[in-house]
Amino acid sequence: MTLHLRRFLVLLLLILAPLPVAARPAWACSCAENSDPLGRSETAFVGVAEDVDEPWFGNEVEVRFAVESVLKGEAGDSVTLITMKDSASCGYEFVAGGRYRVFETGGETNLCDGNELLSEGHATGGEDRTLIFWGGTALVLLLVAGGVTWLIRKS
């Protein structure tokens, strides 16, 4: 392999290496129904989001609520629901400490269900995950660049 071809391949690797890390799937969410959210849901309650567990990988977010009052169906003192991570895939963005009116069906809730923020909470953890993600991406790029530099010097 010639030196020019090797350098071209190394440069191509450096350019393409971060793409799988940075790429996210494209989704589309469209809420066409305008019917009564209470009528469509299995359970409805007012509660405080105690824990919002966002996944490192995947798209499902697990949210645990402390139930204050039940509007429809049966709910205990605590309810855990699944929603999607991104609003583009119809996920509802719950914030820990926030007080919500929540409508669920089958243990899940989404952007189209009519959930309503009643009072603000405080964000926890999202900023830390973003920092870790970009720090890890930078580390991978440094390792690739170091390996490429070693290969070029060796040849």
Coordinates of N, CA and C in Angstrom, one line a residue:
M1 N 0.9 -1.2 0.0 CA 0.0 0.0 0.0 C 0.9 1.2 0.0
T2 N 0.6 2.2 -0.9 CA 1.5 3.4 -1.0 C 1.2 4.3 0.2
L3 N 2.1 5.2 0.5 CA 2.0 6.1 1.6 C 0.8 7.0 1.4
H4 N 0.6 7.5 0.1 CA -0.5 8.4 -0.1 C -1.8 7.7 0.1
L5 N -2.0 6.5 -0.3 CA -3.2 5.8 -0.1 C -3.5 5.5 1.4
R6 N -2.4 5.2 2.1 CA -2.5 5.0 3.5 C -3.0 6.3 4.2
R7 N -2.4 7.4 3.9 CA -2.7 8.7 4.5 C -4.2 9.0 4.1
F8 N -4.6 8.8 2.9 CA -6.0 9.0 2.5 C -7.0 8.2 3.4
L9 N -6.6 6.9 3.6 CA -7.5 6.0 4.4 C -7.5 6.5 5.8
V10 N -6.4 6.9 6.3 CA -6.4 7.4 7.7 C -7.2 8.7 7.9
L11 N -7.1 9.6 6.9 CA -7.9 10.8 6.9 C -9.4 10.5 6.8
L12 N -9.7 9.5 6.0 CA -11.1 9.1 5.8 C -11.7 8.5 7.1
L13 N -10.8 7.7 7.8 CA -11.2 7.1 9.1 C -11.5 8.2 10.1
L14 N -10.6 9.2 10.2 CA -10.8 10.3 11.1 C -12.1 11.0 10.9
I15 N -12.4 11.2 9.6 CA -13.6 12.0 9.3 C -14.9 11.1 9.6
L16 N -14.8 9.9 9.3 CA -16.0 9.0 9.4 C -16.2 8.4 10.8
A17 N -15.1 8.3 11.6 CA -15.2 7.7 12.9 C -16.3 8.2 13.9
P18 N -16.5 9.6 14.0 CA -17.5 10.1 14.9 C -18.9 9.9 14.4
L19 N -19.2 9.6 13.1 CA -20.5 9.6 12.6 C -21.4 8.6 13.3
P20 N -21.0 7.3 13.6 CA -21.9 6.4 14.3 C -22.2 6.9 15.7
V21 N -21.3 7.6 16.3 CA -21.5 8.0 17.7 C -22.5 9.2 17.7
A22 N -22.4 10.1 16.8 CA -23.2 11.3 16.8 C -24.6 11.1 16.1
A23 N -24.7 10.1 15.2 CA -26.0 10.0 14.5 C -27.1 9.5 15.4
R24 N -28.3 10.0 15.2 CA -29.5 9.6 15.9 C -30.6 9.2 14.9
P25 N -31.4 8.3 15.3 CA -32.5 7.9 14.3 C -33.5 9.1 14.2
A26 N -34.0 9.2 13.0 CA -35.0 10.2 12.7 C -36.4 9.6 12.9
W27 N -37.2 10.2 13.7 CA -38.6 9.8 13.9 C -39.5 10.9 13.6
A28 N -40.8 10.6 13.5 CA -41.8 11.7 13.3 C -43.0 11.4 14.2
C29 N -43.5 12.4 14.9 CA -44.6 12.2 15.8 C -45.7 13.2 15.3
S30 N -46.9 12.6 15.1 CA -48.0 13.4 14.7 C -49.2 13.1 15.6
C31 N -49.7 14.1 16.4 CA -50.9 13.8 17.2 C -52.1 14.3 16.5
A32 N -52.8 13.3 15.9 CA -54.0 13.6 15.1 C -55.3 13.7 15.9
E33 N -55.3 12.9 17.0 CA -56.5 12.8 17.8 C -56.7 14.1 18.7
N34 N -58.0 14.6 18.7 CA -58.3 15.7 19.5 C -59.4 15.3 20.5
S35 N -59.6 14.0 20.7 CA -60.6 13.6 21.7 C -60.2 13.8 23.1
D36 N -61.1 13.6 24.0 CA -60.9 13.8 25.5 C -59.8 12.9 26.0
P37 N -58.7 13.4 26.5 CA -57.6 12.5 27.0 C -58.1 11.6 28.2
L38 N -59.0 12.1 29.0 CA -59.5 11.3 30.1 C -60.3 10.1 29.6
G39 N -61.1 10.3 28.5 CA -61.9 9.2 27.9 C -61.0 8.1 27.2
R40 N -59.9 8.5 26.6 CA -59.0 7.5 25.9 C -58.1 6.8 26.9
S41 N -57.8 7.3 28.1 CA -56.8 6.7 28.9 C -57.4 5.6 29.8
E42 N -56.6 4.7 30.2 CA -57.0 3.6 31.2 C -56.9 4.2 32.6
T43 N -55.9 5.0 32.9 CA -55.7 5.5 34.2 C -55.2 7.0 34.0
A44 N -55.7 7.8 34.9 CA -55.3 9.2 34.9 C -55.1 9.7 36.4
F45 N -54.0 10.4 36.6 CA -53.8 10.8 38.0 C -53.0 12.2 37.9
V46 N -52.9 12.8 39.1 CA -52.1 13.9 39.3 C -51.0 13.4 40.2
G47 N -49.7 13.7 39.8 CA -48.6 13.2 40.6 C -47.3 14.0 40.3
V48 N -46.3 13.8 41.2 CA -45.0 14.4 41.1 C -44.0 13.4 40.5
A49 N -43.3 13.8 39.5 CA -42.3 12.9 38.9 C -41.1 12.8 39.9
E50 N -40.9 11.7 40.5 CA -39.9 11.5 41.5 C -38.6 11.2 40.9
D51 N -38.6 10.3 39.8 CA -37.4 9.8 39.2 C -37.6 9.7 37.7
V52 N -36.8 10.3 36.9 CA -36.8 10.2 35.5 C -35.5 9.5 35.0
D53 N -35.7 8.2 34.7 CA -34.5 7.4 34.3 C -34.3 7.3 32.8
E54 N -33.5 8.2 32.3 CA -33.2 8.2 30.8 C -32.1 7.1 30.5
P55 N -32.3 6.4 29.5 CA -31.4 5.3 29.1 C -30.1 5.8 28.5
W56 N -29.0 5.1 28.7 CA -27.8 5.4 28.0 C -28.0 5.1 26.5
F57 N -28.6 4.0 26.3 CA -28.8 3.5 24.9 C -30.3 3.2 24.8
G58 N -30.9 3.3 23.6 CA -32.3 3.0 23.5 C -33.1 4.3 23.6
N59 N -34.4 4.1 23.5 CA -35.2 5.3 23.5 C -36.3 5.4 24.6
E60 N -36.4 4.3 25.4 CA -37.4 4.3 26.5 C -37.0 5.0 27.8
V61 N -37.8 5.9 28.3 CA -37.5 6.6 29.5 C -38.5 6.0 30.6
E62 N -38.0 5.7 31.7 CA -38.9 5.2 32.8 C -39.1 6.3 33.8
V63 N -40.3 6.6 34.1 CA -40.6 7.7 35.0 C -41.5 7.2 36.2
R64 N -41.0 7.5 37.4 CA -41.7 7.1 38.6 C -42.4 8.3 39.2
F65 N -43.7 8.2 39.5 CA -44.5 9.3 40.0 C -45.0 8.9 41.4
A66 N -45.0 9.9 42.3 CA -45.7 9.8 43.6 C -47.1 10.4 43.3
V67 N -48.1 9.5 43.4 CA -49.5 9.8 43.0 C -50.1 10.7 44.2
E68 N -50.7 11.8 43.8 CA -51.4 12.7 44.7 C -52.9 12.4 44.7
S69 N -53.5 12.3 43.5 CA -54.9 12.0 43.4 C -55.1 11.2 42.1
V70 N -56.1 10.4 42.1 CA -56.5 9.5 41.0 C -57.7 10.1 40.3
L71 N -57.7 10.4 39.0 CA -58.8 10.9 38.3 C -59.6 9.9 37.6
K72 N -58.9 8.8 37.2 CA -59.6 7.7 36.5 C -58.8 6.4 36.8
G73 N -59.6 5.3 36.9 CA -58.9 4.0 37.1 C -58.4 3.8 38.5
E74 N -57.4 2.9 38.6 CA -56.8 2.6 39.9 C -55.3 2.8 39.8
A75 N -54.8 3.5 40.8 CA -53.3 3.7 40.9 C -52.9 3.7 42.4
G76 N -51.8 3.1 42.7 CA -51.3 3.1 44.0 C -50.6 4.4 44.4
D77 N -49.9 4.4 45.5 CA -49.2 5.6 45.9 C -48.1 6.0 44.9
S78 N -47.6 5.0 44.2 CA -46.5 5.2 43.2 C -46.8 4.5 41.9
V79 N -46.5 5.2 40.8 CA -46.8 4.6 39.5 C -45.5 4.8 38.6
T80 N -45.1 3.8 37.9 CA -44.0 3.9 37.0 C -44.5 3.7 35.6
L81 N -44.2 4.6 34.7 CA -44.6 4.6 33.3 C -43.4 4.7 32.4
I82 N -43.6 4.3 31.2 CA -42.7 4.4 30.1 C -43.1 5.4 29.1
T83 N -42.2 6.2 28.7 CA -42.4 7.2 27.6 C -41.1 7.1 26.7
M84 N -41.2 7.7 25.5 CA -40.1 7.7 24.6 C -39.2 8.9 25.0
K85 N -37.9 8.8 24.7 CA -36.9 9.8 25.1 C -37.1 11.1 24.3
D86 N -37.4 11.0 23.0 CA -37.5 12.2 22.2 C -38.9 12.6 21.9
S87 N -39.2 13.9 21.8 CA -40.5 14.3 21.4 C -40.8 14.0 19.9
A88 N -39.8 13.8 19.1 CA -40.0 13.4 17.7 C -40.5 12.0 17.6
S89 N -40.3 11.2 18.6 CA -40.9 9.9 18.6 C -42.0 9.8 19.6
C90 N -42.7 10.9 19.9 CA -43.9 11.1 20.7 C -43.6 11.0 22.2
G91 N -42.4 11.1 22.6 CA -42.0 11.0 24.0 C -42.4 12.3 24.7
Y92 N -42.9 12.2 26.0 CA -43.2 13.4 26.8 C -42.0 13.7 27.7
E93 N -41.5 14.9 27.8 CA -40.4 15.2 28.6 C -40.8 15.6 30.0
F94 N -40.7 14.6 30.9 CA -41.0 14.8 32.3 C -39.7 15.2 33.0
V95 N -39.8 16.1 33.9 CA -38.7 16.6 34.7 C -38.9 16.3 36.2
A96 N -37.9 15.7 36.8 CA -38.0 15.3 38.2 C -38.4 16.5 39.0
G97 N -39.4 16.3 39.9 CA -39.9 17.3 40.8 C -41.1 18.0 40.2
G98 N -41.3 17.8 38.9 CA -42.5 18.5 38.3 C -43.8 17.8 38.7
R99 N -44.8 18.6 38.8 CA -46.2 18.1 39.2 C -47.0 18.0 37.9
Y100 N -47.6 16.8 37.6 CA -48.2 16.6 36.3 C -49.6 16.0 36.4
R101 N -50.5 16.3 35.4 CA -51.7 15.5 35.2 C -51.3 14.5 34.1
V102 N -51.4 13.2 34.4 CA -50.8 12.2 33.5 C -52.0 11.3 33.1
F103 N -51.9 11.0 31.8 CA -52.9 10.0 31.2 C -52.1 8.9 30.7
E104 N -52.4 7.6 31.1 CA -51.7 6.5 30.6 C -52.6 5.3 30.1
T105 N -52.0 4.6 29.2 CA -52.6 3.4 28.7 C -51.6 2.3 28.6
G106 N -51.8 1.1 29.2 CA -50.9 0.0 29.1 C -49.5 0.3 29.7
G107 N -49.4 1.1 30.7 CA -48.2 1.4 31.4 C -47.3 2.4 30.6
E108 N -47.9 3.0 29.6 CA -47.1 4.0 28.8 C -47.9 5.3 28.7
T109 N -47.1 6.3 28.4 CA -47.7 7.6 28.1 C -46.9 8.3 27.1
N110 N -47.5 9.2 26.4 CA -46.7 9.9 25.3 C -47.2 11.3 25.1
L111 N -46.6 12.0 24.2 CA -46.8 13.4 23.9 C -48.3 13.7 23.5
C112 N -48.9 12.7 22.8 CA -50.3 12.8 22.3 C -51.4 12.5 23.3
D113 N -51.0 12.0 24.5 CA -52.0 11.6 25.5 C -52.6 12.7 26.3
G114 N -52.1 13.9 26.2 CA -52.7 15.1 26.9 C -52.1 15.4 28.2
N115 N -51.0 14.8 28.5 CA -50.3 15.1 29.8 C -50.1 16.6 30.0
E116 N -50.1 17.1 31.2 CA -50.1 18.5 31.4 C -49.2 18.8 32.6
L117 N -48.2 19.7 32.5 CA -47.4 20.2 33.5 C -48.2 21.1 34.4
L118 N -48.3 20.9 35.7 CA -49.1 21.7 36.6 C -48.2 22.7 37.4
S119 N -46.9 22.2 37.7 CA -46.0 23.1 38.3 C -44.6 22.5 38.0
E120 N -43.6 23.5 37.9 CA -42.3 23.2 37.5 C -41.5 22.3 38.5
G121 N -40.6 21.5 37.9 CA -39.7 20.8 38.8 C -38.3 21.3 38.5
H122 N -37.3 20.5 38.8 CA -35.9 20.8 38.5 C -35.2 19.7 37.7
A123 N -34.4 20.1 36.8 CA -33.7 19.1 35.9 C -32.6 18.4 36.7
T124 N -32.5 17.1 36.5 CA -31.4 16.4 37.2 C -30.8 15.4 36.2
G125 N -29.5 15.4 36.1 CA -28.8 14.4 35.3 C -28.7 14.6 33.8
G126 N -29.5 15.3 33.2 CA -29.4 15.5 31.7 C -28.2 16.1 31.3
E127 N -27.7 17.2 32.0 CA -26.5 17.9 31.7 C -25.3 17.0 31.9
D128 N -25.3 16.1 33.0 CA -24.2 15.2 33.2 C -24.1 14.2 32.1
R129 N -25.2 13.7 31.6 CA -25.1 12.7 30.5 C -24.6 13.3 29.3
T130 N -25.0 14.5 29.0 CA -24.5 15.2 27.8 C -23.0 15.4 27.9
L131 N -22.5 15.8 29.0 CA -21.1 16.0 29.3 C -20.3 14.7 29.1
I132 N -20.8 13.6 29.7 CA -20.2 12.3 29.6 C -20.2 11.8 28.1
F133 N -21.3 12.1 27.4 CA -21.4 11.7 26.0 C -20.3 12.3 25.2
W134 N -20.2 13.7 25.3 CA -19.2 14.4 24.5 C -17.8 14.2 24.9
G135 N -17.6 14.0 26.2 CA -16.3 13.6 26.8 C -15.8 12.3 26.2
G136 N -16.7 11.3 26.2 CA -16.4 10.0 25.6 C -16.1 10.0 24.1
T137 N -16.9 10.9 23.4 CA -16.6 11.0 22.0 C -15.3 11.6 21.7
A138 N -14.9 12.6 22.5 CA -13.6 13.3 22.4 C -12.5 12.2 22.7
L139 N -12.7 11.4 23.7 CA -11.7 10.4 24.1 C -11.5 9.4 22.9
V140 N -12.6 8.9 22.3 CA -12.5 8.0 21.2 C -11.7 8.7 20.0
L141 N -12.0 9.9 19.7 CA -11.3 10.6 18.7 C -9.8 10.7 18.9
L142 N -9.5 11.0 20.2 CA -8.1 11.1 20.6 C -7.3 9.8 20.4
L143 N -8.0 8.7 20.8 CA -7.4 7.4 20.7 C -7.2 7.0 19.2
V144 N -8.2 7.3 18.4 CA -8.1 7.0 16.9 C -7.0 7.9 16.3
A145 N -6.9 9.2 16.7 CA -5.9 10.0 16.1 C -4.5 9.5 16.6
G146 N -4.4 9.1 17.8 CA -3.1 8.6 18.3 C -2.7 7.3 17.6
G147 N -3.7 6.4 17.3 CA -3.4 5.2 16.6 C -3.0 5.5 15.2
V148 N -3.7 6.4 14.6 CA -3.4 6.8 13.2 C -2.0 7.4 13.1
T149 N -1.6 8.3 14.1 CA -0.3 8.9 14.1 C 0.8 7.9 14.2
W150 N 0.5 6.9 15.1 CA 1.5 5.8 15.3 C 1.6 5.0 14.0
L151 N 0.5 4.7 13.3 CA 0.6 4.0 12.0 C 1.4 4.8 11.0
I152 N 1.2 6.1 10.9 CA 1.9 6.9 9.9 C 3.4 6.9 10.2
R153 N 3.7 7.1 11.4 CA 5.1 7.1 11.8 C 5.8 5.8 11.6
K154 N 5.1 4.7 11.8 CA 5.7 3.4 11.7 C 6.0 3.0 10.2
S155 N 5.2 3.6 9.3 CA 5.4 3.3 7.9 C 6.5 4.1 7.2

